XYZ file of C-alpha atoms in Angstrom:
248
model
C 9.755 10.598 -38.489
C 9.911 7.009 -39.693
C 6.317 5.910 -39.260
C 4.223 4.862 -36.285
C 5.925 3.499 -33.187
C 4.754 0.636 -31.035
C 3.179 1.577 -27.727
C 4.693 -0.159 -24.689
C 2.776 -3.283 -23.706
C 1.907 -2.568 -20.096
C 0.492 -6.061 -19.522
C 3.750 -7.647 -20.672
C 5.997 -5.476 -18.512
C 5.760 -5.924 -14.719
C 7.620 -2.669 -14.124
C 5.248 -0.677 -16.347
C 2.170 -2.442 -15.003
C 3.151 -1.502 -11.460
C 3.020 2.175 -12.405
C -0.746 1.848 -12.775
C -1.304 -0.053 -9.524
C -3.468 1.905 -7.111
C -1.890 2.656 -3.730
C -3.454 4.132 -0.603
C -2.605 5.983 2.590
C -5.464 4.324 4.472
C -7.461 7.526 4.799
C -10.658 9.150 3.573
C -10.764 12.783 2.585
C -11.815 15.476 0.189
C -10.064 17.838 -2.192
C -9.861 21.503 -1.279
C -10.576 23.772 -4.237
C -9.678 27.085 -2.629
C -6.535 28.324 -0.914
C -3.768 25.740 -0.738
C -5.774 23.293 -2.850
C -4.674 20.225 -0.931
C -6.388 17.042 0.234
C -8.098 17.290 3.628
C -8.249 14.139 5.773
C -11.742 13.323 7.061
C -10.936 9.903 8.538
C -7.861 7.833 9.391
C -8.596 4.118 9.134
C -7.428 2.019 12.075
C -8.165 -1.533 13.160
C -9.343 -2.839 16.520
C -6.485 -2.028 18.942
C -7.105 -5.278 20.854
C -5.587 -7.277 18.007
C -2.124 -6.947 16.506
C -0.750 -8.142 13.203
C -2.964 -10.183 10.912
C -0.912 -12.674 8.885
C 2.127 -10.545 9.767
C 0.562 -7.502 8.102
C 0.032 -4.269 10.011
C -3.554 -3.139 9.535
C -3.243 0.460 10.659
C -3.202 3.395 8.267
C 0.324 4.224 7.036
C -0.160 7.798 8.292
C -1.669 6.911 11.679
C 0.116 7.652 14.931
C 0.587 3.921 15.573
C 2.435 3.413 12.303
C 4.360 6.690 12.168
C 5.741 6.452 15.696
C 7.657 3.324 14.633
C 9.868 5.610 12.543
C 9.958 8.400 15.117
C 7.440 10.572 13.279
C 4.107 12.115 14.228
C 1.045 10.747 12.457
C -1.667 12.698 10.694
C -5.115 13.416 12.100
C -8.550 14.419 10.874
C -8.340 17.967 9.538
C -4.726 17.729 8.402
C -4.095 18.590 4.758
C -1.811 16.854 2.261
C -0.257 19.420 -0.104
C 2.514 17.628 -2.040
C 3.492 14.047 -2.844
C 7.207 13.742 -3.648
C 7.218 17.465 -4.462
C 4.211 17.321 -6.819
C 1.242 19.475 -5.810
C -1.943 17.510 -5.159
C -4.268 20.292 -6.299
C -2.599 21.060 -9.630
C -1.957 17.460 -10.706
C -4.693 15.876 -12.863
C -6.086 12.962 -10.871
C -4.926 14.490 -7.604
C -3.700 12.391 -4.711
C -4.807 9.073 -6.202
C -2.782 9.634 -9.370
C 0.338 10.700 -7.483
C 0.205 7.559 -5.342
C -0.070 5.135 -8.297
C 2.772 2.618 -8.292
C 4.030 3.603 -4.816
C 2.688 0.696 -2.732
C 5.489 -0.606 -0.531
C 7.778 2.315 -1.381
C 8.774 5.360 0.628
C 6.925 8.537 -0.301
C 7.423 12.075 0.989
C 4.308 14.004 1.949
C 4.275 17.743 2.573
C 1.375 18.482 4.909
C -0.305 21.255 6.847
C -1.302 20.081 10.286
C -4.699 21.751 10.450
C -5.468 19.680 13.543
C -3.223 22.356 15.060
C -5.863 25.097 15.541
C -3.379 27.855 14.757
C -3.372 26.821 11.084
C -7.123 26.510 10.545
C -7.658 29.998 9.125
C -4.725 30.025 6.730
C -5.908 30.294 3.130
C -2.612 29.332 1.470
C 0.239 27.083 2.464
C 3.616 28.632 3.202
C 6.944 26.882 3.600
C 6.850 27.673 7.291
C 3.494 25.888 7.706
C 4.468 22.785 5.730
C 5.991 19.800 7.451
C 7.324 16.724 5.673
C 6.864 13.079 6.601
C 7.959 9.826 4.994
C 5.288 7.166 4.580
C 4.892 3.804 2.854
C 1.541 3.498 1.022
C -0.305 0.171 0.961
C -1.899 -1.727 -1.910
C -5.531 -1.348 -2.960
C -6.502 -4.738 -1.512
C -4.804 -3.974 1.808
C -6.532 -0.587 1.910
C -9.937 -2.153 1.258
C -9.382 -4.642 4.073
C -8.198 -1.867 6.391
C -11.219 0.313 5.624
C -13.576 -2.608 6.286
C -11.789 -3.505 9.535
C -11.992 0.128 10.638
C -15.733 0.152 9.941
C -16.174 -3.041 11.971
C -14.309 -1.613 14.956
C -16.123 1.737 14.889
C -19.508 0.004 14.595
C -18.672 -2.185 17.581
C -17.624 0.821 19.671
C -20.779 2.720 18.695
C -23.046 -0.232 19.617
C -21.376 -0.606 23.008
C -21.541 3.142 23.659
C -25.260 3.293 22.888
C -25.903 0.270 25.097
C -23.954 1.801 27.961
C -26.053 4.971 27.732
C -29.156 2.783 28.088
C -27.723 1.008 31.149
C -27.042 -2.434 29.706
C -24.074 -4.238 28.190
C -23.743 -5.668 24.730
C -21.357 -7.705 22.613
C -20.931 -7.071 18.898
C -19.610 -9.435 16.239
C -19.423 -8.773 12.509
C -19.034 -11.797 10.236
C -17.757 -11.188 6.727
C -18.350 -14.822 5.772
C -19.417 -18.184 7.142
C -16.065 -19.865 6.606
C -12.751 -20.023 8.484
C -12.439 -16.224 8.541
C -15.903 -15.989 10.066
C -14.953 -18.537 12.728
C -11.921 -16.448 13.694
C -13.999 -13.268 13.828
C -16.640 -14.992 15.955
C -14.068 -16.273 18.438
C -12.474 -12.814 18.739
C -15.797 -11.079 19.259
C -17.820 -13.622 21.234
C -15.650 -15.039 23.990
C -14.521 -11.706 25.517
C -18.192 -10.619 25.708
C -20.049 -13.917 26.152
C -21.591 -12.832 29.459
C -23.003 -9.500 28.278
C -26.728 -8.692 28.519
C -27.158 -8.950 24.742
C -25.191 -10.012 21.677
C -25.367 -8.594 18.138
C -24.208 -10.889 15.342
C -23.979 -8.598 12.317
C -24.070 -10.498 9.013
C -24.469 -7.548 6.650
C -22.387 -8.006 3.478
C -21.744 -11.637 4.484
C -20.607 -13.621 1.446
C -21.841 -16.980 2.740
C -20.490 -20.311 3.921
C -21.645 -23.159 6.147
C -20.651 -22.547 9.777
C -24.163 -21.512 10.847
C -24.808 -24.738 12.784
C -21.487 -24.307 14.621
C -22.432 -20.739 15.560
C -25.911 -21.671 16.747
C -24.539 -24.515 18.868
C -22.316 -22.057 20.757
C -24.935 -19.323 21.015
C -27.435 -21.712 22.647
C -25.215 -21.983 25.757
C -27.004 -25.228 26.525
C -26.124 -27.159 29.689
C -25.924 -30.851 28.914
C -25.001 -32.168 32.373
C -23.321 -31.125 35.583
C -21.218 -32.656 38.318
C -20.705 -31.886 41.997
C -17.456 -31.789 43.923
C -17.123 -33.531 47.272
C -15.996 -30.233 48.792
C -19.020 -27.938 48.806
C -18.568 -24.556 47.142
C -20.580 -22.024 49.137
C -21.222 -19.830 46.092
C -22.865 -22.441 43.877
C -23.454 -25.453 46.142
C -20.684 -27.377 44.450
C -22.574 -27.629 41.183
C -20.402 -27.133 38.089
C -21.888 -27.167 34.592
C -20.017 -29.443 32.221
C -20.354 -27.123 29.243
C -18.352 -23.964 28.506
C -20.212 -20.678 28.903
C -23.486 -22.405 29.870
């Protein structure tokens, strides 16, 4: 046949290299070995709803209700099952969902799904054409997915801490700091000032990669009153005394 041929140099070809780039739907799940053999969603990653775009990037899962409603579609939920990606079956493709999504970040992809969150489909052992519904989604890059998953964990941990505190009849604020740099300052401001007057405050520094804003944080957390002044007109609620320090 004319001898050996040269393999394509993936590193030298941006178009070929992109084919190997990992893409994500911003979900966690597990493969289903029996029946339809699809990929069952166990979690849909979403950010804190109190904050919008971060650096003009939407941080919600591409298959979430928040993202899908922008295109007039219905998002996926926990229990829903992904059967096909662009017509290729997830269960019969080596590498499964992850392989089928390679190279698709930022591109439109068609998913055929069974909405098992609809209780009428829970007992079906195999997918039929009548049960399948198709949606168009745009997967995100690996780095964006990692950030989304981390942000989702932060939000869920905050909600859980506040729920547990409420059950014990007190209020709490929760802040997670990924680092002690500018990103940590932003996270502190977002988490601290809305909850500065709570009964307790958790500053979670697990997985913190370091930095040098600790003295800035401690200065704010002290809530120290340096001086005060008094208006000529007496305020009946505090005697006219006003602390000259924010959140003292």
